[in-house]
PDB file of C-alpha atoms in Angstrom:
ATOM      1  CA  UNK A   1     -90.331  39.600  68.374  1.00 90.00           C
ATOM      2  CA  UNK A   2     -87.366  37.206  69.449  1.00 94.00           C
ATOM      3  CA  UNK A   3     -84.351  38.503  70.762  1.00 97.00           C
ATOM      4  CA  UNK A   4     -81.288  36.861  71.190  1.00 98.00           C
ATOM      5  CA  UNK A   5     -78.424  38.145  72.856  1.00 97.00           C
ATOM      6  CA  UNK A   6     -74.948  35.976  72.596  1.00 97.00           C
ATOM      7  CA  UNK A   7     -71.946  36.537  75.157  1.00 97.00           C
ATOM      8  CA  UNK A   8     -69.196  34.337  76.733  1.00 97.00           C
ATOM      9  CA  UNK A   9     -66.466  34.523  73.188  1.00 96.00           C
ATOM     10  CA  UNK A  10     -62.841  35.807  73.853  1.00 97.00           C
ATOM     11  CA  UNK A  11     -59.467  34.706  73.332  1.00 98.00           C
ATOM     12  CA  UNK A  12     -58.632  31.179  74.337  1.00 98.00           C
ATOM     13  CA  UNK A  13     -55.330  28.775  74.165  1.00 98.00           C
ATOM     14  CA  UNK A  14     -55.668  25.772  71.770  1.00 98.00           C
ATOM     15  CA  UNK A  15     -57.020  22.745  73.723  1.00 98.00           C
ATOM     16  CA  UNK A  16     -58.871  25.219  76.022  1.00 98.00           C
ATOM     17  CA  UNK A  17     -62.541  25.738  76.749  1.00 98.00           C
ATOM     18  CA  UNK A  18     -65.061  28.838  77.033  1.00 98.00           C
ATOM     19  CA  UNK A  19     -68.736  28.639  77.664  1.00 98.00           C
ATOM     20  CA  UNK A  20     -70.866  30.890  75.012  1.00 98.00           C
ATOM     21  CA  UNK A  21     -74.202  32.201  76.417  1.00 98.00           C
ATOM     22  CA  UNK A  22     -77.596  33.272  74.277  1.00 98.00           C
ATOM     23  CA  UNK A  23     -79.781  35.426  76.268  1.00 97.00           C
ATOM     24  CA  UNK A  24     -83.842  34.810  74.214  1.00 97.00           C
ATOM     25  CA  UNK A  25     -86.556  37.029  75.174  1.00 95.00           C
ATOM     26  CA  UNK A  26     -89.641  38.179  72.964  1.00 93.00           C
ATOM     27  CA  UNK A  27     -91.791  34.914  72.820  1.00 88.00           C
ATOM     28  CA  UNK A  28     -92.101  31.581  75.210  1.00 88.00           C
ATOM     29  CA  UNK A  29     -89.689  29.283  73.664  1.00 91.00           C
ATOM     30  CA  UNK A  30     -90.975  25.893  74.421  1.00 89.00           C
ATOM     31  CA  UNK A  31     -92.027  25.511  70.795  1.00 93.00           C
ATOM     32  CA  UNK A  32     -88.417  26.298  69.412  1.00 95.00           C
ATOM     33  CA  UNK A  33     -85.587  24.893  68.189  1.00 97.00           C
ATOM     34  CA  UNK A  34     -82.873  26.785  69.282  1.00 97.00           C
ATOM     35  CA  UNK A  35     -78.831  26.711  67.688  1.00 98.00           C
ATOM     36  CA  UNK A  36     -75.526  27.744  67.173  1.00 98.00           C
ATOM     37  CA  UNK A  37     -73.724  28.401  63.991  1.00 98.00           C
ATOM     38  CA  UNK A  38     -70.562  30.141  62.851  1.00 98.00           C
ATOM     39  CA  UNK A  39     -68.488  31.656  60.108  1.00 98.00           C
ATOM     40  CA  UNK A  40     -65.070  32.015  59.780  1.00 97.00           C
ATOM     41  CA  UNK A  41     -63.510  34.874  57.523  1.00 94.00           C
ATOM     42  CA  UNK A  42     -63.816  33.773  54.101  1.00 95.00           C
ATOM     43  CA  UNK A  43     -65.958  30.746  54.968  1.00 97.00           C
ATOM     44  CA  UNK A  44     -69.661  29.939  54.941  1.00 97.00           C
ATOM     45  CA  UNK A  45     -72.017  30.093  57.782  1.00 97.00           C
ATOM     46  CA  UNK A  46     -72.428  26.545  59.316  1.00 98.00           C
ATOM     47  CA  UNK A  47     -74.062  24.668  61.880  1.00 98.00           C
ATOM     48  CA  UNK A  48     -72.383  23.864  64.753  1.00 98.00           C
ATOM     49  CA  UNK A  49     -75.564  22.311  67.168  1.00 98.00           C
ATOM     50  CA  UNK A  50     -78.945  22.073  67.975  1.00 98.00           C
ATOM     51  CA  UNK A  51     -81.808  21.660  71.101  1.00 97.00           C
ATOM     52  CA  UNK A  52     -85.262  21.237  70.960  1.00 96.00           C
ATOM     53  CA  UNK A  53     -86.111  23.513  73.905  1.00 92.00           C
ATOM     54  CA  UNK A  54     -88.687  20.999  74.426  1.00 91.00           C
ATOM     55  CA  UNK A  55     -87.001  17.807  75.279  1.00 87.00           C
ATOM     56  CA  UNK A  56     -84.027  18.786  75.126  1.00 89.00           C
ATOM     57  CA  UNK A  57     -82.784  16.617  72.000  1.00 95.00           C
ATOM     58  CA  UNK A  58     -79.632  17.694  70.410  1.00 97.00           C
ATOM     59  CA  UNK A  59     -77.838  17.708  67.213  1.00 98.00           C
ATOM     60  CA  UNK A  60     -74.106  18.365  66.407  1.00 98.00           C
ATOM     61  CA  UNK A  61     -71.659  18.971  63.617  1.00 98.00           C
ATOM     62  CA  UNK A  62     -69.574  16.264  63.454  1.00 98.00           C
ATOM     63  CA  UNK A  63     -66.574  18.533  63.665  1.00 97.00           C
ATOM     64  CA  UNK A  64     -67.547  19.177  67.377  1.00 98.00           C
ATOM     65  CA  UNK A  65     -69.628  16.060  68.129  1.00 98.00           C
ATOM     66  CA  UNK A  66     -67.657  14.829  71.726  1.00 97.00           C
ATOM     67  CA  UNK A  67     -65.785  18.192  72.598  1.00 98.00           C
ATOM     68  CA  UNK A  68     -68.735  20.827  72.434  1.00 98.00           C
ATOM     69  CA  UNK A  69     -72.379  20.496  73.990  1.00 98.00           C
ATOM     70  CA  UNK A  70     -75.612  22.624  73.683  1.00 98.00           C
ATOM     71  CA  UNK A  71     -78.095  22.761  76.796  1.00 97.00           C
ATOM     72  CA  UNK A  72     -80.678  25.349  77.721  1.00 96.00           C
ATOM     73  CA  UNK A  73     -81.741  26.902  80.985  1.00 94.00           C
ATOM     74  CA  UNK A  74     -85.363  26.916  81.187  1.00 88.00           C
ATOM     75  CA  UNK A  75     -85.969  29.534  84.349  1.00 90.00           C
ATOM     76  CA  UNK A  76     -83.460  31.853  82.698  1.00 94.00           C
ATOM     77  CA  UNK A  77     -84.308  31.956  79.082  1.00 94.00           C
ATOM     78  CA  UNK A  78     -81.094  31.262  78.310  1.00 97.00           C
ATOM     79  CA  UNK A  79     -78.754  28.451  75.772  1.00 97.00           C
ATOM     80  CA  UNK A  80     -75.436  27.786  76.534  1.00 98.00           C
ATOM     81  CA  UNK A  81     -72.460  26.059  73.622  1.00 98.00           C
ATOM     82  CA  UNK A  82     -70.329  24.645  76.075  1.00 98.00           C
ATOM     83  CA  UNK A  83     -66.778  24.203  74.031  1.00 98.00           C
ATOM     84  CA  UNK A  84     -64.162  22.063  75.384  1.00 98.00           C
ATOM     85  CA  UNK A  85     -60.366  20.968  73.583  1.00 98.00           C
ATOM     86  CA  UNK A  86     -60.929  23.615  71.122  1.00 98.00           C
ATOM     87  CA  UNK A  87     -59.184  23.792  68.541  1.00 97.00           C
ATOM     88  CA  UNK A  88     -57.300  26.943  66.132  1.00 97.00           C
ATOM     89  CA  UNK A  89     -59.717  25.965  63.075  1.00 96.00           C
ATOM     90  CA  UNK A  90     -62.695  26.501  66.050  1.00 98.00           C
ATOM     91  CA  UNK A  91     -61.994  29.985  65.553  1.00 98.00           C
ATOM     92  CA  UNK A  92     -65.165  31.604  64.399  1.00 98.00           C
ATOM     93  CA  UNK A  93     -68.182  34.192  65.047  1.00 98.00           C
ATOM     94  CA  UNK A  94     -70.620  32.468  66.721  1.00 98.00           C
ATOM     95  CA  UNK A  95     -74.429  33.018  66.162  1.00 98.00           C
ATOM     96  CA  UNK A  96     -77.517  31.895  68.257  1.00 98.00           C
ATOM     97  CA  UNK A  97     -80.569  31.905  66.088  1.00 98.00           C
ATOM     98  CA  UNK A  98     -83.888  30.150  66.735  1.00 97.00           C
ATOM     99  CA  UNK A  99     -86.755  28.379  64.730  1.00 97.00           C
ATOM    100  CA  UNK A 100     -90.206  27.714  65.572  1.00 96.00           C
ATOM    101  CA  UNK A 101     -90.528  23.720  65.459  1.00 95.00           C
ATOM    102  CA  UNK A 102     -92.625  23.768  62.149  1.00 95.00           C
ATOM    103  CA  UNK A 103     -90.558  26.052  60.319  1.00 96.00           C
ATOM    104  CA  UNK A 104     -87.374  24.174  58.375  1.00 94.00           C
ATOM    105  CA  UNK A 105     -85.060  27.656  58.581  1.00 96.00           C
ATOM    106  CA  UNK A 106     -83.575  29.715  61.162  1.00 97.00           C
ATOM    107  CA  UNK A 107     -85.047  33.070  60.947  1.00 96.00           C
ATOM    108  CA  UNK A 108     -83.741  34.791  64.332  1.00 97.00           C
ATOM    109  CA  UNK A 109     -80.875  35.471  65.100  1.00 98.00           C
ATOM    110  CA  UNK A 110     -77.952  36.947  67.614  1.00 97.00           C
ATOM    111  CA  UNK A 111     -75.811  39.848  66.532  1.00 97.00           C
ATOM    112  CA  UNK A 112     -72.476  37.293  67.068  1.00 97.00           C
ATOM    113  CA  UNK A 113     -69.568  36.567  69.675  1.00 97.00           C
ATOM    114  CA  UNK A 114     -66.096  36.219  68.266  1.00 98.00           C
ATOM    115  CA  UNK A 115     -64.494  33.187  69.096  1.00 98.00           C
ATOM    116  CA  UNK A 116     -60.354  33.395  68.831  1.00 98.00           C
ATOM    117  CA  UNK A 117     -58.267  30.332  69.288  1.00 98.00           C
ATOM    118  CA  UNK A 118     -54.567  30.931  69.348  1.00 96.00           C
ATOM    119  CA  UNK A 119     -52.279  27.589  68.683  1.00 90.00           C
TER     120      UNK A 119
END
């Protein structure tokens, strides 16, 4: 069974950065996609990126395409959502989830890390 465990979300300053961590365990990952999404109160879950554990190919929203990046550590199990020049309307929960390659949907997923960005 996968388990993801997300960490690294706090209280920032506009135009600051934080580092959000997902912690996987419960299968060998090399077959996964792996990605971060988030909802805002009153708003929709959305993507935010993607990485082919694999490979390493990535895939962004283009509201954080050039100010947030997604990479994976293979020896600790372990995806990391760099976020740089955030922004107030950044201000989210943010989810880990994963996907096996040949399955369309995200079916695992992280409990959540708040993400508050004060103007």
């Amino acid at each position: 069974q996968v388990q993801l465990v997300e960490s690294g979300g706090g209280l920032v300053k506009a135009g600051g950065s934080l580092r959000l961590s997902c912690a996987a365990s419960g299968r060998t990952f090399s077959s996964y996609v792996m990605g971060w999404f988030r909802q805002a109160p009153g708003k929709e879950r959305e993507f935010v990126a993607a990485i082919r554990w694999s490979g390493g190919s990535t895939s962004y929203a283009d509201s954080v395409k050039g100010r947030f990046t997604i990479s994976r550590d293979n020896a600790k199990n372990t995806v990391y959502l760099q976020m740089n020049s955030l922004k107030p309307e950044d201000a989210a929960v943010y989810s880990c989830a994963a996907r096996p390659i040949n399955v369309p949907n995200f079916g695992s997923w992280g409990q959540g890390t708040q993400v508050t960005v004060s103007s």
